[in-house]
Amino acid sequence: MAESMNEVKHRIASTKNTRQITEAMQMVQTVKLNQIQGQTATYNEYVAKIKAVVMHLAESHLLDSQTPSKTKDQGKQGPTAYLVITSDRGMVGSYNSNAIRGANRFIADHTPNADDYVILAVGGTGADFYKKNQANVAYEYRGVSDIPSYQEVKGIVKTITQMYNDHLFSELYVCYNHFVNRVRSDFRVEKLLPMDRESIEQSMSGGKGAGASVQTETLTAEYEVEPSEQEVLHAILPQYSESLVYGAILDAKTAEHSSSSMAMKAATDNADDLISTLELKYNRARQAAITTEITEITGGQEALNH
């Protein structure tokens, strides 16, 4: 009985140590979540401005030049690419499994033939998963900051855009978990390339993608384009493309921190329940041991009396 009580006592101490760790990790993830939400507020101010400009270009038919016949031809010159955003580490609950499951389902529906698509992985979990499953991982990026900066994402966008210009793929979809609130995230897919009028207007009006809920101001004045429409497009569209990728990564990171915080909270709650159960078990064992000792003393006393 004494040995059993010692084992239970050891498990209680071990579980309490684990609880301290998970509680501390929950606090850290909550701080990161608050920080990245502040970053998102700043991003929303920027994306509202650039969306207003791009929307006005679309309404003014300046984007019609982005859908020439050569763009349609490019659609036949390479596979479809899927930019899948996951985390680099575990302990994030169902975050990674939801992102990968959602991406796989979308890929199966749109390009069931493995030769017709490539994977662009942002996050080690996704990269490792697709490599293990023999998928064609054409690009991977690991080590995205907990609070990613706009400058950090520009390098990712530049590489992906160059791959598109080199005809390594014909169209690009970004797949990620969208942060809804602190207890919920939804999987989303957004078409990023080719960036033509149709895809831009769909992104603007469809209510999808990072920054989609941002209200853009109404622009009523007509543009006087100098030196040319193409110069305007070359300046604006890359910024718009960067803002979409940055918004998706920022959104996914927010969902990651939220999921990690919830996972650590669940682990802490489970530890509390286990500690309560073990303490009850320990107290019962202790009471049983005391009762046994009293019984033995009483029995010995009665033996002496006889």
mmCIF file of C-alpha atoms in Angstrom:
data_model
loop_
_atom_site.group_PDB
_atom_site.id
_atom_site.type_symbol
_atom_site.label_atom_id
_atom_site.label_comp_id
_atom_site.label_asym_id
_atom_site.label_seq_id
_atom_site.Cartn_x
_atom_site.Cartn_y
_atom_site.Cartn_z
ATOM 1 C CA MET A 1 0.000 0.000 0.000
ATOM 2 C CA ALA A 2 2.842 2.388 0.883
ATOM 3 C CA GLU A 3 4.519 1.772 -2.483
ATOM 4 C CA SER A 4 1.257 2.426 -4.323
ATOM 5 C CA MET A 5 0.794 5.671 -2.428
ATOM 6 C CA ASN A 6 4.325 6.759 -3.338
ATOM 7 C CA GLU A 7 3.621 6.094 -7.009
ATOM 8 C CA VAL A 8 0.445 8.153 -6.884
ATOM 9 C CA LYS A 9 2.267 10.923 -5.041
ATOM 10 C CA HIS A 10 4.977 10.926 -7.726
ATOM 11 C CA ARG A 11 2.356 11.125 -10.511
ATOM 12 C CA ILE A 12 0.703 14.084 -8.768
ATOM 13 C CA ALA A 13 4.014 15.951 -8.571
ATOM 14 C CA SER A 14 4.835 15.132 -12.200
ATOM 15 C CA THR A 15 1.406 16.253 -13.431
ATOM 16 C CA LYS A 16 1.677 19.509 -11.469
ATOM 17 C CA ASN A 17 5.015 20.217 -13.173
ATOM 18 C CA THR A 18 3.462 19.528 -16.556
ATOM 19 C CA ARG A 19 0.563 21.819 -15.692
ATOM 20 C CA GLN A 20 2.966 24.647 -14.882
ATOM 21 C CA ILE A 21 4.593 24.224 -18.284
ATOM 22 C CA THR A 22 1.327 24.137 -20.269
ATOM 23 C CA GLU A 23 -0.046 27.107 -18.337
ATOM 24 C CA ALA A 24 3.105 29.113 -19.074
ATOM 25 C CA MET A 25 2.933 28.153 -22.756
ATOM 26 C CA GLN A 26 -0.695 29.216 -22.886
ATOM 27 C CA MET A 27 0.234 32.623 -21.499
ATOM 28 C CA VAL A 28 3.030 33.002 -24.063
ATOM 29 C CA GLN A 29 0.726 32.099 -26.974
ATOM 30 C CA THR A 30 -1.932 34.492 -25.690
ATOM 31 C CA VAL A 31 0.618 37.323 -25.664
ATOM 32 C CA LYS A 32 1.668 36.440 -29.229
ATOM 33 C CA LEU A 33 -1.980 36.349 -30.280
ATOM 34 C CA ASN A 34 -2.580 39.824 -28.863
ATOM 35 C CA GLN A 35 0.549 41.134 -30.599
ATOM 36 C CA ILE A 36 -0.316 39.721 -33.995
ATOM 37 C CA GLN A 37 -3.858 41.045 -33.759
ATOM 38 C CA GLY A 38 -2.341 44.487 -33.284
ATOM 39 C CA GLN A 39 -0.218 43.887 -36.384
ATOM 40 C CA THR A 40 -3.351 42.824 -38.268
ATOM 41 C CA ALA A 41 -5.042 46.115 -37.434
ATOM 42 C CA THR A 42 -2.138 47.985 -39.046
ATOM 43 C CA TYR A 43 -2.245 45.683 -42.077
ATOM 44 C CA ASN A 44 -5.975 46.265 -42.503
ATOM 45 C CA GLU A 45 -5.392 50.005 -42.770
ATOM 46 C CA TYR A 46 -2.877 49.436 -45.553
ATOM 47 C CA VAL A 47 -4.867 46.813 -47.448
ATOM 48 C CA ALA A 48 -7.996 48.999 -47.341
ATOM 49 C CA LYS A 49 -6.116 51.719 -49.254
ATOM 50 C CA ILE A 50 -4.575 49.445 -51.868
ATOM 51 C CA LYS A 51 -7.846 47.565 -52.362
ATOM 52 C CA ALA A 52 -9.620 50.845 -53.000
ATOM 53 C CA VAL A 53 -7.119 51.707 -55.737
ATOM 54 C CA VAL A 54 -7.261 48.245 -57.346
ATOM 55 C CA MET A 55 -11.049 48.190 -57.172
ATOM 56 C CA HIS A 56 -11.185 51.562 -58.906
ATOM 57 C CA LEU A 57 -8.820 50.286 -61.604
ATOM 58 C CA ALA A 58 -11.155 47.348 -62.159
ATOM 59 C CA GLU A 59 -14.210 49.588 -62.361
ATOM 60 C CA SER A 60 -12.364 51.868 -64.780
ATOM 61 C CA HIS A 61 -11.528 48.857 -67.004
ATOM 62 C CA LEU A 62 -7.798 49.513 -66.661
ATOM 63 C CA LEU A 63 -7.386 45.860 -65.670
ATOM 64 C CA ASP A 64 -8.819 44.629 -68.952
ATOM 65 C CA SER A 65 -5.289 44.712 -70.322
ATOM 66 C CA GLN A 66 -4.383 42.028 -67.781
ATOM 67 C CA THR A 67 -6.505 39.416 -69.582
ATOM 68 C CA PRO A 68 -5.037 39.203 -73.079
ATOM 69 C CA SER A 69 -4.946 35.994 -75.051
ATOM 70 C CA LYS A 70 -1.380 35.276 -73.946
ATOM 71 C CA THR A 71 -2.575 35.026 -70.337
ATOM 72 C CA LYS A 72 -4.999 32.310 -71.372
ATOM 73 C CA ASP A 73 -2.221 30.551 -73.235
ATOM 74 C CA GLN A 74 -0.050 30.605 -70.120
ATOM 75 C CA GLY A 75 -2.739 28.616 -68.359
ATOM 76 C CA LYS A 76 -1.724 25.624 -70.497
ATOM 77 C CA GLN A 77 2.017 25.935 -69.969
ATOM 78 C CA GLY A 78 2.390 24.410 -66.533
ATOM 79 C CA PRO A 79 0.753 22.692 -63.575
ATOM 80 C CA THR A 80 -1.355 24.297 -60.875
ATOM 81 C CA ALA A 81 0.494 25.362 -57.737
ATOM 82 C CA TYR A 82 -0.919 25.235 -54.216
ATOM 83 C CA LEU A 83 0.674 27.418 -51.554
ATOM 84 C CA VAL A 84 -0.113 25.537 -48.323
ATOM 85 C CA ILE A 85 0.534 27.419 -45.069
ATOM 86 C CA THR A 86 1.169 25.396 -41.899
ATOM 87 C CA SER A 87 3.257 25.805 -38.750
ATOM 88 C CA ASP A 88 6.863 24.744 -38.197
ATOM 89 C CA ARG A 89 6.142 23.048 -34.882
ATOM 90 C CA GLY A 90 3.546 20.959 -33.106
ATOM 91 C CA MET A 91 1.473 21.623 -30.003
ATOM 92 C CA VAL A 92 -0.998 23.660 -32.040
ATOM 93 C CA GLY A 93 -4.038 21.424 -31.671
ATOM 94 C CA SER A 94 -5.778 20.542 -34.934
ATOM 95 C CA TYR A 95 -4.345 23.562 -36.767
ATOM 96 C CA ASN A 96 -1.988 21.685 -39.110
ATOM 97 C CA SER A 97 -4.272 18.707 -39.708
ATOM 98 C CA ASN A 98 -7.162 21.019 -40.658
ATOM 99 C CA ALA A 99 -5.000 22.993 -43.099
ATOM 100 C CA ILE A 100 -3.534 19.896 -44.765
ATOM 101 C CA ARG A 101 -6.870 18.055 -44.862
ATOM 102 C CA GLY A 102 -8.597 21.072 -46.411
ATOM 103 C CA ALA A 103 -5.835 21.561 -48.972
ATOM 104 C CA ASN A 104 -5.873 17.870 -49.922
ATOM 105 C CA ARG A 105 -9.624 17.921 -50.382
ATOM 106 C CA PHE A 106 -9.442 21.007 -52.616
ATOM 107 C CA ILE A 107 -6.547 19.569 -54.625
ATOM 108 C CA ALA A 108 -8.383 16.276 -55.131
ATOM 109 C CA ASP A 109 -11.417 18.122 -56.471
ATOM 110 C CA HIS A 110 -9.495 20.409 -58.833
ATOM 111 C CA THR A 111 -6.387 18.484 -59.920
ATOM 112 C CA PRO A 112 -6.771 14.770 -59.099
ATOM 113 C CA ASN A 113 -3.755 13.852 -61.238
ATOM 114 C CA ALA A 114 -0.558 14.242 -59.191
ATOM 115 C CA ASP A 115 1.378 15.263 -62.321
ATOM 116 C CA ASP A 116 -0.858 18.313 -62.742
ATOM 117 C CA TYR A 117 0.070 20.178 -59.557
ATOM 118 C CA VAL A 118 2.992 21.246 -57.388
ATOM 119 C CA ILE A 119 3.140 22.197 -53.720
ATOM 120 C CA LEU A 120 4.613 25.433 -52.405
ATOM 121 C CA ALA A 121 4.930 24.911 -48.655
ATOM 122 C CA VAL A 122 5.212 27.700 -46.098
ATOM 123 C CA GLY A 123 5.806 25.899 -42.800
ATOM 124 C CA GLY A 124 7.805 22.797 -41.989
ATOM 125 C CA THR A 125 4.834 20.614 -41.065
ATOM 126 C CA GLY A 126 3.264 20.924 -44.510
ATOM 127 C CA ALA A 127 6.601 20.563 -46.297
ATOM 128 C CA ASP A 128 7.443 17.390 -44.395
ATOM 129 C CA PHE A 129 3.971 15.936 -44.941
ATOM 130 C CA TYR A 130 3.964 16.405 -48.711
ATOM 131 C CA LYS A 131 7.541 15.192 -49.076
ATOM 132 C CA LYS A 132 6.691 12.070 -47.083
ATOM 133 C CA ASN A 133 3.722 11.451 -49.370
ATOM 134 C CA GLN A 134 5.826 11.811 -52.524
ATOM 135 C CA ALA A 135 4.174 15.051 -53.665
ATOM 136 C CA ASN A 136 6.087 17.451 -55.905
ATOM 137 C CA VAL A 137 7.247 20.127 -53.439
ATOM 138 C CA ALA A 138 8.618 22.834 -55.730
ATOM 139 C CA TYR A 139 9.284 25.374 -52.963
ATOM 140 C CA GLU A 140 9.395 25.443 -49.190
ATOM 141 C CA TYR A 141 9.935 28.164 -46.619
ATOM 142 C CA ARG A 142 10.521 27.458 -42.949
ATOM 143 C CA GLY A 143 10.911 29.707 -39.963
ATOM 144 C CA VAL A 144 8.189 32.296 -40.503
ATOM 145 C CA SER A 145 8.355 34.710 -37.570
ATOM 146 C CA ASP A 146 5.754 34.533 -34.815
ATOM 147 C CA ILE A 147 4.797 38.082 -35.807
ATOM 148 C CA PRO A 148 5.721 38.087 -39.526
ATOM 149 C CA SER A 149 6.840 41.357 -41.055
ATOM 150 C CA TYR A 150 5.830 42.657 -44.464
ATOM 151 C CA GLN A 151 9.486 42.706 -45.518
ATOM 152 C CA GLU A 152 9.848 39.011 -44.653
ATOM 153 C CA VAL A 153 6.949 38.038 -46.913
ATOM 154 C CA LYS A 154 8.217 40.117 -49.860
ATOM 155 C CA GLY A 155 11.008 37.587 -50.343
ATOM 156 C CA ILE A 156 8.483 34.746 -50.514
ATOM 157 C CA VAL A 157 6.334 36.652 -53.008
ATOM 158 C CA LYS A 158 9.336 37.521 -55.183
ATOM 159 C CA THR A 159 10.403 33.874 -55.423
ATOM 160 C CA ILE A 160 6.893 32.614 -56.177
ATOM 161 C CA THR A 161 6.286 35.327 -58.772
ATOM 162 C CA GLN A 162 9.550 34.488 -60.509
ATOM 163 C CA MET A 163 8.537 30.811 -60.627
ATOM 164 C CA TYR A 164 5.254 31.852 -62.248
ATOM 165 C CA ASN A 165 7.008 34.094 -64.773
ATOM 166 C CA ASP A 166 9.329 31.183 -65.609
ATOM 167 C CA HIS A 167 6.224 29.064 -66.352
ATOM 168 C CA LEU A 168 6.973 26.555 -63.588
ATOM 169 C CA PHE A 169 3.253 26.676 -62.877
ATOM 170 C CA SER A 170 0.268 28.246 -64.607
ATOM 171 C CA GLU A 171 -1.930 29.291 -61.683
ATOM 172 C CA LEU A 172 -1.604 29.581 -57.933
ATOM 173 C CA TYR A 173 -4.005 28.970 -55.043
ATOM 174 C CA VAL A 174 -3.159 29.811 -51.434
ATOM 175 C CA CYS A 175 -4.540 27.378 -48.814
ATOM 176 C CA TYR A 176 -4.590 28.367 -45.150
ATOM 177 C CA ASN A 177 -6.547 28.546 -41.898
ATOM 178 C CA HIS A 178 -8.484 31.784 -41.502
ATOM 179 C CA PHE A 179 -8.752 33.199 -37.970
ATOM 180 C CA VAL A 180 -12.425 33.758 -37.077
ATOM 181 C CA ASN A 181 -12.137 34.225 -33.324
ATOM 182 C CA ARG A 182 -10.148 32.842 -30.406
ATOM 183 C CA VAL A 183 -11.971 29.521 -30.449
ATOM 184 C CA ARG A 184 -12.587 29.028 -34.165
ATOM 185 C CA SER A 185 -10.652 28.979 -37.443
ATOM 186 C CA ASP A 186 -11.941 28.104 -40.929
ATOM 187 C CA PHE A 187 -9.991 26.639 -43.837
ATOM 188 C CA ARG A 188 -9.833 28.893 -46.893
ATOM 189 C CA VAL A 189 -8.585 28.765 -50.477
ATOM 190 C CA GLU A 190 -7.914 31.878 -52.536
ATOM 191 C CA LYS A 191 -6.751 32.166 -56.137
ATOM 192 C CA LEU A 192 -3.677 34.379 -56.329
ATOM 193 C CA LEU A 193 -2.295 33.988 -59.861
ATOM 194 C CA PRO A 194 -2.840 34.806 -62.654
ATOM 195 C CA MET A 195 -3.800 38.238 -61.397
ATOM 196 C CA ASP A 196 -6.419 39.295 -63.893
ATOM 197 C CA ARG A 197 -9.558 41.378 -63.637
ATOM 198 C CA GLU A 198 -11.810 38.378 -63.079
ATOM 199 C CA SER A 199 -9.833 36.950 -60.151
ATOM 200 C CA ILE A 200 -9.392 40.385 -58.569
ATOM 201 C CA GLU A 201 -13.091 41.215 -58.758
ATOM 202 C CA GLN A 202 -13.963 37.779 -57.374
ATOM 203 C CA SER A 203 -11.603 38.359 -54.450
ATOM 204 C CA MET A 204 -13.078 41.797 -53.852
ATOM 205 C CA SER A 205 -16.729 40.749 -53.941
ATOM 206 C CA GLY A 206 -16.568 37.176 -52.687
ATOM 207 C CA GLY A 207 -15.793 37.994 -49.073
ATOM 208 C CA LYS A 208 -12.875 35.554 -49.063
ATOM 209 C CA GLY A 209 -9.243 35.822 -48.195
ATOM 210 C CA ALA A 210 -7.207 37.859 -45.769
ATOM 211 C CA GLY A 211 -8.420 41.406 -45.448
ATOM 212 C CA ALA A 212 -11.648 40.571 -47.283
ATOM 213 C CA SER A 213 -13.714 41.962 -44.440
ATOM 214 C CA VAL A 214 -11.878 45.294 -44.614
ATOM 215 C CA GLN A 215 -14.133 48.077 -45.797
ATOM 216 C CA THR A 216 -12.610 50.063 -48.658
ATOM 217 C CA GLU A 217 -13.320 53.706 -49.121
ATOM 218 C CA THR A 218 -15.301 54.802 -52.173
ATOM 219 C CA LEU A 219 -13.280 56.588 -54.837
ATOM 220 C CA THR A 220 -15.308 58.749 -57.175
ATOM 221 C CA ALA A 221 -12.639 60.714 -59.016
ATOM 222 C CA GLU A 222 -11.355 59.445 -62.359
ATOM 223 C CA TYR A 223 -7.655 58.644 -62.696
ATOM 224 C CA GLU A 224 -5.388 60.633 -64.979
ATOM 225 C CA VAL A 225 -2.875 57.968 -65.897
ATOM 226 C CA GLU A 226 0.714 59.123 -66.301
ATOM 227 C CA PRO A 227 2.961 58.032 -67.870
ATOM 228 C CA SER A 228 0.791 55.079 -68.971
ATOM 229 C CA GLU A 229 -1.763 52.536 -67.782
ATOM 230 C CA GLN A 230 0.857 49.776 -67.898
ATOM 231 C CA GLU A 231 3.178 51.756 -65.602
ATOM 232 C CA VAL A 232 0.355 52.115 -63.086
ATOM 233 C CA LEU A 233 -0.427 48.403 -63.249
ATOM 234 C CA HIS A 234 3.233 47.437 -62.879
ATOM 235 C CA ALA A 235 3.429 49.569 -59.721
ATOM 236 C CA ILE A 236 0.097 48.639 -58.096
ATOM 237 C CA LEU A 237 -0.410 44.937 -58.855
ATOM 238 C CA PRO A 238 2.847 43.687 -57.272
ATOM 239 C CA GLN A 239 1.911 45.539 -54.072
ATOM 240 C CA TYR A 240 -1.550 44.020 -54.212
ATOM 241 C CA SER A 241 -0.084 40.541 -54.723
ATOM 242 C CA GLU A 242 2.302 41.032 -51.798
ATOM 243 C CA SER A 243 -0.547 42.249 -49.604
ATOM 244 C CA LEU A 244 -2.601 39.114 -50.371
ATOM 245 C CA VAL A 245 0.223 36.723 -49.493
ATOM 246 C CA TYR A 246 1.185 38.732 -46.426
ATOM 247 C CA GLY A 247 -2.439 38.847 -45.325
ATOM 248 C CA ALA A 248 -2.815 35.071 -45.755
ATOM 249 C CA ILE A 249 0.358 34.356 -43.753
ATOM 250 C CA LEU A 250 -0.621 36.893 -41.080
ATOM 251 C CA ASP A 251 -4.101 35.390 -40.900
ATOM 252 C CA ALA A 252 -2.712 31.850 -40.714
ATOM 253 C CA LYS A 253 -0.236 32.814 -37.981
ATOM 254 C CA THR A 254 -3.063 34.378 -35.983
ATOM 255 C CA ALA A 255 -5.036 31.136 -36.270
ATOM 256 C CA GLU A 256 -1.900 29.190 -35.293
ATOM 257 C CA HIS A 257 -1.351 31.195 -32.095
ATOM 258 C CA SER A 258 -5.041 30.901 -31.231
ATOM 259 C CA SER A 259 -5.017 27.141 -31.803
ATOM 260 C CA SER A 260 -1.840 26.731 -29.752
ATOM 261 C CA SER A 261 -3.306 28.793 -26.915
ATOM 262 C CA MET A 262 -6.467 26.682 -26.914
ATOM 263 C CA ALA A 263 -4.443 23.449 -27.036
ATOM 264 C CA MET A 264 -2.358 24.524 -24.035
ATOM 265 C CA LYS A 265 -5.510 25.558 -22.170
ATOM 266 C CA ALA A 266 -7.044 22.142 -22.848
ATOM 267 C CA ALA A 267 -3.840 20.466 -21.646
ATOM 268 C CA THR A 268 -3.864 22.578 -18.483
ATOM 269 C CA ASP A 269 -7.515 21.745 -17.826
ATOM 270 C CA ASN A 270 -6.805 18.043 -18.359
ATOM 271 C CA ALA A 271 -3.902 18.270 -15.943
ATOM 272 C CA ASP A 272 -6.197 19.870 -13.349
ATOM 273 C CA ASP A 273 -8.695 17.041 -13.776
ATOM 274 C CA LEU A 274 -5.968 14.403 -13.514
ATOM 275 C CA ILE A 275 -4.495 16.038 -10.399
ATOM 276 C CA SER A 276 -7.927 16.071 -8.767
ATOM 277 C CA THR A 277 -8.439 12.389 -9.617
ATOM 278 C CA LEU A 278 -4.976 11.407 -8.361
ATOM 279 C CA GLU A 279 -5.344 13.407 -5.161
ATOM 280 C CA LEU A 280 -8.670 11.706 -4.482
ATOM 281 C CA LYS A 281 -7.048 8.339 -5.148
ATOM 282 C CA TYR A 282 -4.124 9.238 -2.872
ATOM 283 C CA ASN A 283 -6.407 10.382 -0.045
ATOM 284 C CA ARG A 284 -8.473 7.220 -0.290
ATOM 285 C CA ALA A 285 -5.334 5.070 -0.234
ATOM 286 C CA ARG A 286 -4.041 7.058 2.737
ATOM 287 C CA GLN A 287 -7.329 6.640 4.590
ATOM 288 C CA ALA A 288 -7.296 2.917 3.829
ATOM 289 C CA ALA A 289 -3.737 2.662 5.160
ATOM 290 C CA ILE A 290 -4.693 4.509 8.344
ATOM 291 C CA THR A 291 -7.744 2.304 8.784
ATOM 292 C CA THR A 292 -5.572 -0.795 8.342
ATOM 293 C CA GLU A 293 -3.092 0.470 10.900
ATOM 294 C CA ILE A 294 -5.882 1.219 13.402
ATOM 295 C CA THR A 295 -7.367 -2.223 12.826
ATOM 296 C CA GLU A 296 -3.984 -3.860 13.406
ATOM 297 C CA ILE A 297 -3.389 -1.844 16.582
ATOM 298 C CA THR A 298 -6.876 -2.661 17.865
ATOM 299 C CA GLY A 299 -6.378 -6.334 17.067
ATOM 300 C CA GLY A 300 -3.030 -6.360 18.832
ATOM 301 C CA GLN A 301 -4.492 -4.660 21.863
ATOM 302 C CA GLU A 302 -7.305 -7.194 22.061
ATOM 303 C CA ALA A 303 -4.750 -10.027 21.804
ATOM 304 C CA LEU A 304 -2.808 -8.587 24.722
ATOM 305 C CA ASN A 305 -5.967 -8.246 26.800
ATOM 306 C CA HIS A 306 -6.655 -11.928 26.335
#
